[in-house]
Amino acid sequence: MKIFGPYKGSKQNGGRPIYVFKRKKKDGTTVTTSSNKARVDFEKSTGKTLSKKVDVDHKDNGGRAGHDGISNLGVLSKSKNVAKENKRRAKKK
């Protein structure tokens, strides 16, 4: 497996950095996937692979400004993370 990045994320993911992974399958084809930098960093620091049912959340939302330190990361279910983000966005108005 080869790892590329981190690259600046798209507008769709709020510009958060991502890593790109290229894996060769047994039949010789290549599969390309990507993952959020914060998730990869959190998994490396804890040594555990997280379920697809959870998100790595930035405790203070400085992550877009580059605050991806391990002390600022936590695990939340996808639904709780979406609810937290919707609440944060509602306060902006």
mmCIF file of N, CA and C in Angstrom:
data_model
loop_
_atom_site.group_PDB
_atom_site.id
_atom_site.type_symbol
_atom_site.label_atom_id
_atom_site.label_comp_id
_atom_site.label_asym_id
_atom_site.label_seq_id
_atom_site.Cartn_x
_atom_site.Cartn_y
_atom_site.Cartn_z
ATOM 1 N N MET A 1 0.854 -1.178 0.000
ATOM 2 C CA MET A 1 0.000 0.000 0.000
ATOM 3 C C MET A 1 0.896 1.235 0.000
ATOM 4 N N LYS A 2 0.533 2.200 -0.827
ATOM 5 C CA LYS A 2 1.248 3.471 -0.881
ATOM 6 C C LYS A 2 0.338 4.566 -0.331
ATOM 7 N N ILE A 3 0.946 5.479 0.424
ATOM 8 C CA ILE A 3 0.195 6.590 1.006
ATOM 9 C C ILE A 3 0.716 7.890 0.411
ATOM 10 N N PHE A 4 -0.212 8.733 -0.053
ATOM 11 C CA PHE A 4 0.131 10.022 -0.646
ATOM 12 C C PHE A 4 -0.545 11.128 0.155
ATOM 13 N N GLY A 5 0.160 12.225 0.329
ATOM 14 C CA GLY A 5 -0.445 13.365 0.994
ATOM 15 C C GLY A 5 0.302 13.730 2.247
ATOM 16 N N PRO A 6 -0.273 14.568 3.074
ATOM 17 C CA PRO A 6 -1.647 15.034 3.030
ATOM 18 C C PRO A 6 -1.867 16.111 1.968
ATOM 19 N N TYR A 7 -3.037 16.055 1.368
ATOM 20 C CA TYR A 7 -3.450 17.046 0.382
ATOM 21 C C TYR A 7 -4.535 17.916 0.980
ATOM 22 N N LYS A 8 -4.655 19.135 0.460
ATOM 23 C CA LYS A 8 -5.731 20.019 0.900
ATOM 24 C C LYS A 8 -7.045 19.417 0.417
ATOM 25 N N GLY A 9 -7.996 19.329 1.314
ATOM 26 C CA GLY A 9 -9.295 18.752 0.985
ATOM 27 C C GLY A 9 -10.123 19.669 0.104
ATOM 28 N N SER A 10 -11.197 19.123 -0.394
ATOM 29 C CA SER A 10 -12.091 19.874 -1.280
ATOM 30 C C SER A 10 -13.024 20.771 -0.472
ATOM 31 N N LYS A 11 -13.764 21.585 -1.166
ATOM 32 C CA LYS A 11 -14.758 22.450 -0.537
ATOM 33 C C LYS A 11 -15.827 21.591 0.142
ATOM 34 N N GLN A 12 -16.091 20.426 -0.442
ATOM 35 C CA GLN A 12 -17.115 19.522 0.069
ATOM 36 C C GLN A 12 -16.800 19.040 1.494
ATOM 37 N N ASN A 13 -15.522 18.833 1.816
ATOM 38 C CA ASN A 13 -15.181 18.383 3.169
ATOM 39 C C ASN A 13 -14.647 19.531 4.021
ATOM 40 N N GLY A 14 -14.903 20.745 3.615
ATOM 41 C CA GLY A 14 -14.509 21.909 4.397
ATOM 42 C C GLY A 14 -13.035 22.254 4.309
ATOM 43 N N GLY A 15 -12.338 21.687 3.320
ATOM 44 C CA GLY A 15 -10.932 21.987 3.129
ATOM 45 C C GLY A 15 -9.997 21.235 4.066
ATOM 46 N N ARG A 16 -10.542 20.289 4.824
ATOM 47 C CA ARG A 16 -9.700 19.517 5.746
ATOM 48 C C ARG A 16 -8.745 18.635 4.953
ATOM 49 N N PRO A 17 -7.508 18.487 5.434
ATOM 50 C CA PRO A 17 -6.511 17.678 4.718
ATOM 51 C C PRO A 17 -6.903 16.204 4.638
ATOM 52 N N ILE A 18 -6.515 15.551 3.546
ATOM 53 C CA ILE A 18 -6.795 14.123 3.352
ATOM 54 C C ILE A 18 -5.530 13.395 2.910
ATOM 55 N N TYR A 19 -5.520 12.091 3.138
ATOM 56 C CA TYR A 19 -4.497 11.200 2.607
ATOM 57 C C TYR A 19 -5.138 10.345 1.525
ATOM 58 N N VAL A 20 -4.356 9.969 0.521
ATOM 59 C CA VAL A 20 -4.827 9.081 -0.539
ATOM 60 C C VAL A 20 -4.050 7.779 -0.415
ATOM 61 N N PHE A 21 -4.762 6.652 -0.480
ATOM 62 C CA PHE A 21 -4.158 5.326 -0.372
ATOM 63 C C PHE A 21 -4.349 4.579 -1.681
ATOM 64 N N LYS A 22 -3.297 3.927 -2.159
ATOM 65 C CA LYS A 22 -3.394 3.065 -3.343
ATOM 66 C C LYS A 22 -2.990 1.659 -2.931
ATOM 67 N N ARG A 23 -3.934 0.712 -3.097
ATOM 68 C CA ARG A 23 -3.681 -0.678 -2.735
ATOM 69 C C ARG A 23 -3.760 -1.540 -3.986
ATOM 70 N N LYS A 24 -2.829 -2.468 -4.106
ATOM 71 C CA LYS A 24 -2.867 -3.414 -5.217
ATOM 72 C C LYS A 24 -3.587 -4.671 -4.762
ATOM 73 N N LYS A 25 -4.586 -5.074 -5.530
ATOM 74 C CA LYS A 25 -5.313 -6.296 -5.227
ATOM 75 C C LYS A 25 -4.557 -7.483 -5.809
ATOM 76 N N LYS A 26 -4.936 -8.684 -5.423
ATOM 77 C CA LYS A 26 -4.269 -9.899 -5.892
ATOM 78 C C LYS A 26 -4.374 -10.078 -7.402
ATOM 79 N N ASP A 27 -5.455 -9.570 -7.996
ATOM 80 C CA ASP A 27 -5.624 -9.715 -9.449
ATOM 81 C C ASP A 27 -4.841 -8.664 -10.239
ATOM 82 N N GLY A 28 -4.094 -7.798 -9.532
ATOM 83 C CA GLY A 28 -3.255 -6.810 -10.197
ATOM 84 C C GLY A 28 -3.874 -5.442 -10.361
ATOM 85 N N THR A 29 -5.158 -5.311 -10.083
ATOM 86 C CA THR A 29 -5.807 -4.005 -10.199
ATOM 87 C C THR A 29 -5.473 -3.147 -8.979
ATOM 88 N N THR A 30 -5.602 -1.852 -9.137
ATOM 89 C CA THR A 30 -5.310 -0.921 -8.055
ATOM 90 C C THR A 30 -6.597 -0.277 -7.565
ATOM 91 N N VAL A 31 -6.740 -0.194 -6.257
ATOM 92 C CA VAL A 31 -7.892 0.450 -5.641
ATOM 93 C C VAL A 31 -7.404 1.725 -4.962
ATOM 94 N N THR A 32 -8.042 2.846 -5.260
ATOM 95 C CA THR A 32 -7.673 4.139 -4.681
ATOM 96 C C THR A 32 -8.763 4.582 -3.718
ATOM 97 N N THR A 33 -8.360 4.920 -2.483
ATOM 98 C CA THR A 33 -9.296 5.435 -1.487
ATOM 99 C C THR A 33 -8.660 6.647 -0.815
ATOM 100 N N SER A 34 -9.460 7.363 -0.049
ATOM 101 C CA SER A 34 -8.919 8.507 0.688
ATOM 102 C C SER A 34 -9.499 8.510 2.092
ATOM 103 N N SER A 35 -8.817 9.201 2.990
ATOM 104 C CA SER A 35 -9.272 9.302 4.367
ATOM 105 C C SER A 35 -8.847 10.649 4.941
ATOM 106 N N ASN A 36 -9.644 11.134 5.852
ATOM 107 C CA ASN A 36 -9.390 12.381 6.558
ATOM 108 C C ASN A 36 -8.075 12.277 7.333
ATOM 109 N N LYS A 37 -7.234 13.294 7.268
ATOM 110 C CA LYS A 37 -5.936 13.294 7.950
ATOM 111 C C LYS A 37 -6.100 13.112 9.452
ATOM 112 N N ALA A 38 -7.089 13.758 10.036
ATOM 113 C CA ALA A 38 -7.306 13.648 11.478
ATOM 114 C C ALA A 38 -7.597 12.200 11.869
ATOM 115 N N ARG A 39 -8.378 11.505 11.055
ATOM 116 C CA ARG A 39 -8.713 10.105 11.339
ATOM 117 C C ARG A 39 -7.462 9.228 11.279
ATOM 118 N N VAL A 40 -6.639 9.433 10.247
ATOM 119 C CA VAL A 40 -5.407 8.647 10.094
ATOM 120 C C VAL A 40 -4.472 8.915 11.269
ATOM 121 N N ASP A 41 -4.304 10.177 11.636
ATOM 122 C CA ASP A 41 -3.431 10.539 12.756
ATOM 123 C C ASP A 41 -3.936 9.935 14.069
ATOM 124 N N PHE A 42 -5.255 9.975 14.295
ATOM 125 C CA PHE A 42 -5.831 9.435 15.521
ATOM 126 C C PHE A 42 -5.632 7.922 15.577
ATOM 127 N N GLU A 43 -5.867 7.235 14.455
ATOM 128 C CA GLU A 43 -5.685 5.784 14.418
ATOM 129 C C GLU A 43 -4.223 5.408 14.664
ATOM 130 N N LYS A 44 -3.287 6.185 14.096
ATOM 131 C CA LYS A 44 -1.859 5.918 14.325
ATOM 132 C C LYS A 44 -1.504 6.092 15.791
ATOM 133 N N SER A 45 -1.994 7.150 16.425
ATOM 134 C CA SER A 45 -1.623 7.439 17.807
ATOM 135 C C SER A 45 -2.215 6.424 18.787
ATOM 136 N N THR A 46 -3.430 5.922 18.514
ATOM 137 C CA THR A 46 -4.058 4.958 19.418
ATOM 138 C C THR A 46 -3.712 3.518 19.054
ATOM 139 N N GLY A 47 -3.288 3.297 17.808
ATOM 140 C CA GLY A 47 -2.964 1.945 17.370
ATOM 141 C C GLY A 47 -4.187 1.101 17.077
ATOM 142 N N LYS A 48 -5.347 1.721 16.967
ATOM 143 C CA LYS A 48 -6.596 1.003 16.705
ATOM 144 C C LYS A 48 -7.214 1.483 15.400
ATOM 145 N N THR A 49 -7.878 0.590 14.699
ATOM 146 C CA THR A 49 -8.622 0.956 13.500
ATOM 147 C C THR A 49 -10.053 1.254 13.921
ATOM 148 N N LEU A 50 -10.550 2.404 13.533
ATOM 149 C CA LEU A 50 -11.896 2.818 13.915
ATOM 150 C C LEU A 50 -12.943 2.262 12.963
ATOM 151 N N SER A 51 -14.123 2.021 13.488
ATOM 152 C CA SER A 51 -15.262 1.561 12.702
ATOM 153 C C SER A 51 -15.707 2.662 11.741
ATOM 154 N N LYS A 52 -16.336 2.279 10.658
ATOM 155 C CA LYS A 52 -16.867 3.278 9.718
ATOM 156 C C LYS A 52 -18.088 3.986 10.289
ATOM 157 N N LYS A 53 -18.592 3.505 11.436
ATOM 158 C CA LYS A 53 -19.768 4.106 12.067
ATOM 159 C C LYS A 53 -19.419 5.313 12.932
ATOM 160 N N VAL A 54 -18.116 5.595 13.097
ATOM 161 C CA VAL A 54 -17.707 6.723 13.936
ATOM 162 C C VAL A 54 -16.860 7.712 13.137
ATOM 163 N N ASP A 55 -16.857 8.952 13.613
ATOM 164 C CA ASP A 55 -16.045 10.019 13.026
ATOM 165 C C ASP A 55 -15.027 10.480 14.059
ATOM 166 N N VAL A 56 -13.912 11.003 13.577
ATOM 167 C CA VAL A 56 -12.959 11.666 14.452
ATOM 168 C C VAL A 56 -13.337 13.139 14.437
ATOM 169 N N ASP A 57 -13.631 13.654 15.619
ATOM 170 C CA ASP A 57 -14.150 15.010 15.763
ATOM 171 C C ASP A 57 -13.087 15.930 16.351
ATOM 172 N N HIS A 58 -13.068 17.168 15.896
ATOM 173 C CA HIS A 58 -12.209 18.197 16.487
ATOM 174 C C HIS A 58 -12.978 18.804 17.651
ATOM 175 N N LYS A 59 -12.424 18.698 18.861
ATOM 176 C CA LYS A 59 -13.116 19.193 20.056
ATOM 177 C C LYS A 59 -13.387 20.688 19.956
ATOM 178 N N ASP A 60 -12.359 21.483 19.620
ATOM 179 C CA ASP A 60 -12.628 22.875 19.271
ATOM 180 C C ASP A 60 -12.514 22.900 17.752
ATOM 181 N N ASN A 61 -13.352 23.645 17.114
ATOM 182 C CA ASN A 61 -13.431 23.519 15.657
ATOM 183 C C ASN A 61 -12.311 24.260 14.940
ATOM 184 N N GLY A 62 -11.144 24.358 15.554
ATOM 185 C CA GLY A 62 -9.997 24.990 14.925
ATOM 186 C C GLY A 62 -9.340 24.099 13.886
ATOM 187 N N GLY A 63 -9.879 22.910 13.660
ATOM 188 C CA GLY A 63 -9.289 21.960 12.716
ATOM 189 C C GLY A 63 -9.135 22.512 11.314
ATOM 190 N N ARG A 64 -10.064 23.327 10.884
ATOM 191 C CA ARG A 64 -9.968 23.914 9.544
ATOM 192 C C ARG A 64 -8.797 24.893 9.464
ATOM 193 N N ALA A 65 -8.412 25.440 10.626
ATOM 194 C CA ALA A 65 -7.288 26.368 10.670
ATOM 195 C C ALA A 65 -5.976 25.634 10.924
ATOM 196 N N GLY A 66 -6.030 24.309 10.976
ATOM 197 C CA GLY A 66 -4.819 23.519 11.110
ATOM 198 C C GLY A 66 -4.549 22.967 12.493
ATOM 199 N N HIS A 67 -5.521 22.999 13.414
ATOM 200 C CA HIS A 67 -5.305 22.467 14.755
ATOM 201 C C HIS A 67 -5.713 20.995 14.792
ATOM 202 N N ASP A 68 -4.860 20.132 14.217
ATOM 203 C CA ASP A 68 -5.145 18.699 14.157
ATOM 204 C C ASP A 68 -4.349 17.926 15.199
ATOM 205 N N GLY A 69 -3.956 18.571 16.288
ATOM 206 C CA GLY A 69 -3.213 17.880 17.340
ATOM 207 C C GLY A 69 -4.045 16.770 17.963
ATOM 208 N N ILE A 70 -3.393 15.706 18.389
ATOM 209 C CA ILE A 70 -4.084 14.551 18.954
ATOM 210 C C ILE A 70 -4.922 14.952 20.170
ATOM 211 N N SER A 71 -4.449 15.906 20.960
ATOM 212 C CA SER A 71 -5.199 16.343 22.142
ATOM 213 C C SER A 71 -6.512 17.027 21.771
ATOM 214 N N ASN A 72 -6.648 17.467 20.537
ATOM 215 C CA ASN A 72 -7.860 18.144 20.081
ATOM 216 C C ASN A 72 -8.821 17.192 19.358
ATOM 217 N N LEU A 73 -8.472 15.913 19.256
ATOM 218 C CA LEU A 73 -9.291 14.960 18.515
ATOM 219 C C LEU A 73 -10.018 14.009 19.455
ATOM 220 N N GLY A 74 -11.230 13.639 19.083
ATOM 221 C CA GLY A 74 -12.011 12.669 19.840
ATOM 222 C C GLY A 74 -12.886 11.872 18.900
ATOM 223 N N VAL A 75 -13.478 10.801 19.401
ATOM 224 C CA VAL A 75 -14.328 9.936 18.581
ATOM 225 C C VAL A 75 -15.784 10.190 18.930
ATOM 226 N N LEU A 76 -16.609 10.395 17.910
ATOM 227 C CA LEU A 76 -18.056 10.567 18.070
ATOM 228 C C LEU A 76 -18.766 9.710 17.038
ATOM 229 N N SER A 77 -19.993 9.282 17.356
ATOM 230 C CA SER A 77 -20.781 8.586 16.342
ATOM 231 C C SER A 77 -21.081 9.578 15.223
ATOM 232 N N LYS A 78 -21.322 9.070 14.033
ATOM 233 C CA LYS A 78 -21.589 9.952 12.888
ATOM 234 C C LYS A 78 -22.780 10.865 13.173
ATOM 235 N N SER A 79 -23.849 10.312 13.753
ATOM 236 C CA SER A 79 -25.050 11.120 13.986
ATOM 237 C C SER A 79 -24.789 12.238 14.999
ATOM 238 N N LYS A 80 -24.023 11.961 16.060
ATOM 239 C CA LYS A 80 -23.718 13.003 17.047
ATOM 240 C C LYS A 80 -22.798 14.066 16.463
ATOM 241 N N ASN A 81 -21.885 13.648 15.605
ATOM 242 C CA ASN A 81 -20.980 14.617 14.986
ATOM 243 C C ASN A 81 -21.733 15.541 14.028
ATOM 244 N N VAL A 82 -22.662 14.990 13.262
ATOM 245 C CA VAL A 82 -23.475 15.807 12.349
ATOM 246 C C VAL A 82 -24.333 16.774 13.164
ATOM 247 N N ALA A 83 -24.925 16.294 14.261
ATOM 248 C CA ALA A 83 -25.752 17.159 15.112
ATOM 249 C C ALA A 83 -24.921 18.303 15.685
ATOM 250 N N LYS A 84 -23.697 18.002 16.126
ATOM 251 C CA LYS A 84 -22.810 19.029 16.672
ATOM 252 C C LYS A 84 -22.470 20.071 15.608
ATOM 253 N N GLU A 85 -22.172 19.622 14.399
ATOM 254 C CA GLU A 85 -21.835 20.545 13.316
ATOM 255 C C GLU A 85 -23.045 21.399 12.921
ATOM 256 N N ASN A 86 -24.232 20.802 12.863
ATOM 257 C CA ASN A 86 -25.436 21.569 12.532
ATOM 258 C C ASN A 86 -25.718 22.642 13.594
ATOM 259 N N LYS A 87 -25.507 22.289 14.853
ATOM 260 C CA LYS A 87 -25.699 23.251 15.944
ATOM 261 C C LYS A 87 -24.700 24.395 15.824
ATOM 262 N N ARG A 88 -23.435 24.062 15.491
ATOM 263 C CA ARG A 88 -22.409 25.093 15.333
ATOM 264 C C ARG A 88 -22.758 26.027 14.184
ATOM 265 N N ARG A 89 -23.220 25.456 13.071
ATOM 266 C CA ARG A 89 -23.566 26.279 11.907
ATOM 267 C C ARG A 89 -24.762 27.168 12.195
ATOM 268 N N ALA A 90 -25.727 26.695 12.979
ATOM 269 C CA ALA A 90 -26.919 27.486 13.299
ATOM 270 C C ALA A 90 -26.551 28.724 14.116
ATOM 271 N N LYS A 91 -25.527 28.629 14.949
ATOM 272 C CA LYS A 91 -25.093 29.765 15.776
ATOM 273 C C LYS A 91 -24.495 30.880 14.941
ATOM 274 N N LYS A 92 -23.911 30.536 13.768
ATOM 275 C CA LYS A 92 -23.270 31.535 12.917
ATOM 276 C C LYS A 92 -24.239 32.585 12.406
ATOM 277 N N LYS A 93 -25.483 32.217 12.189
ATOM 278 C CA LYS A 93 -26.461 33.114 11.559
ATOM 279 C C LYS A 93 -26.873 34.237 12.423
#
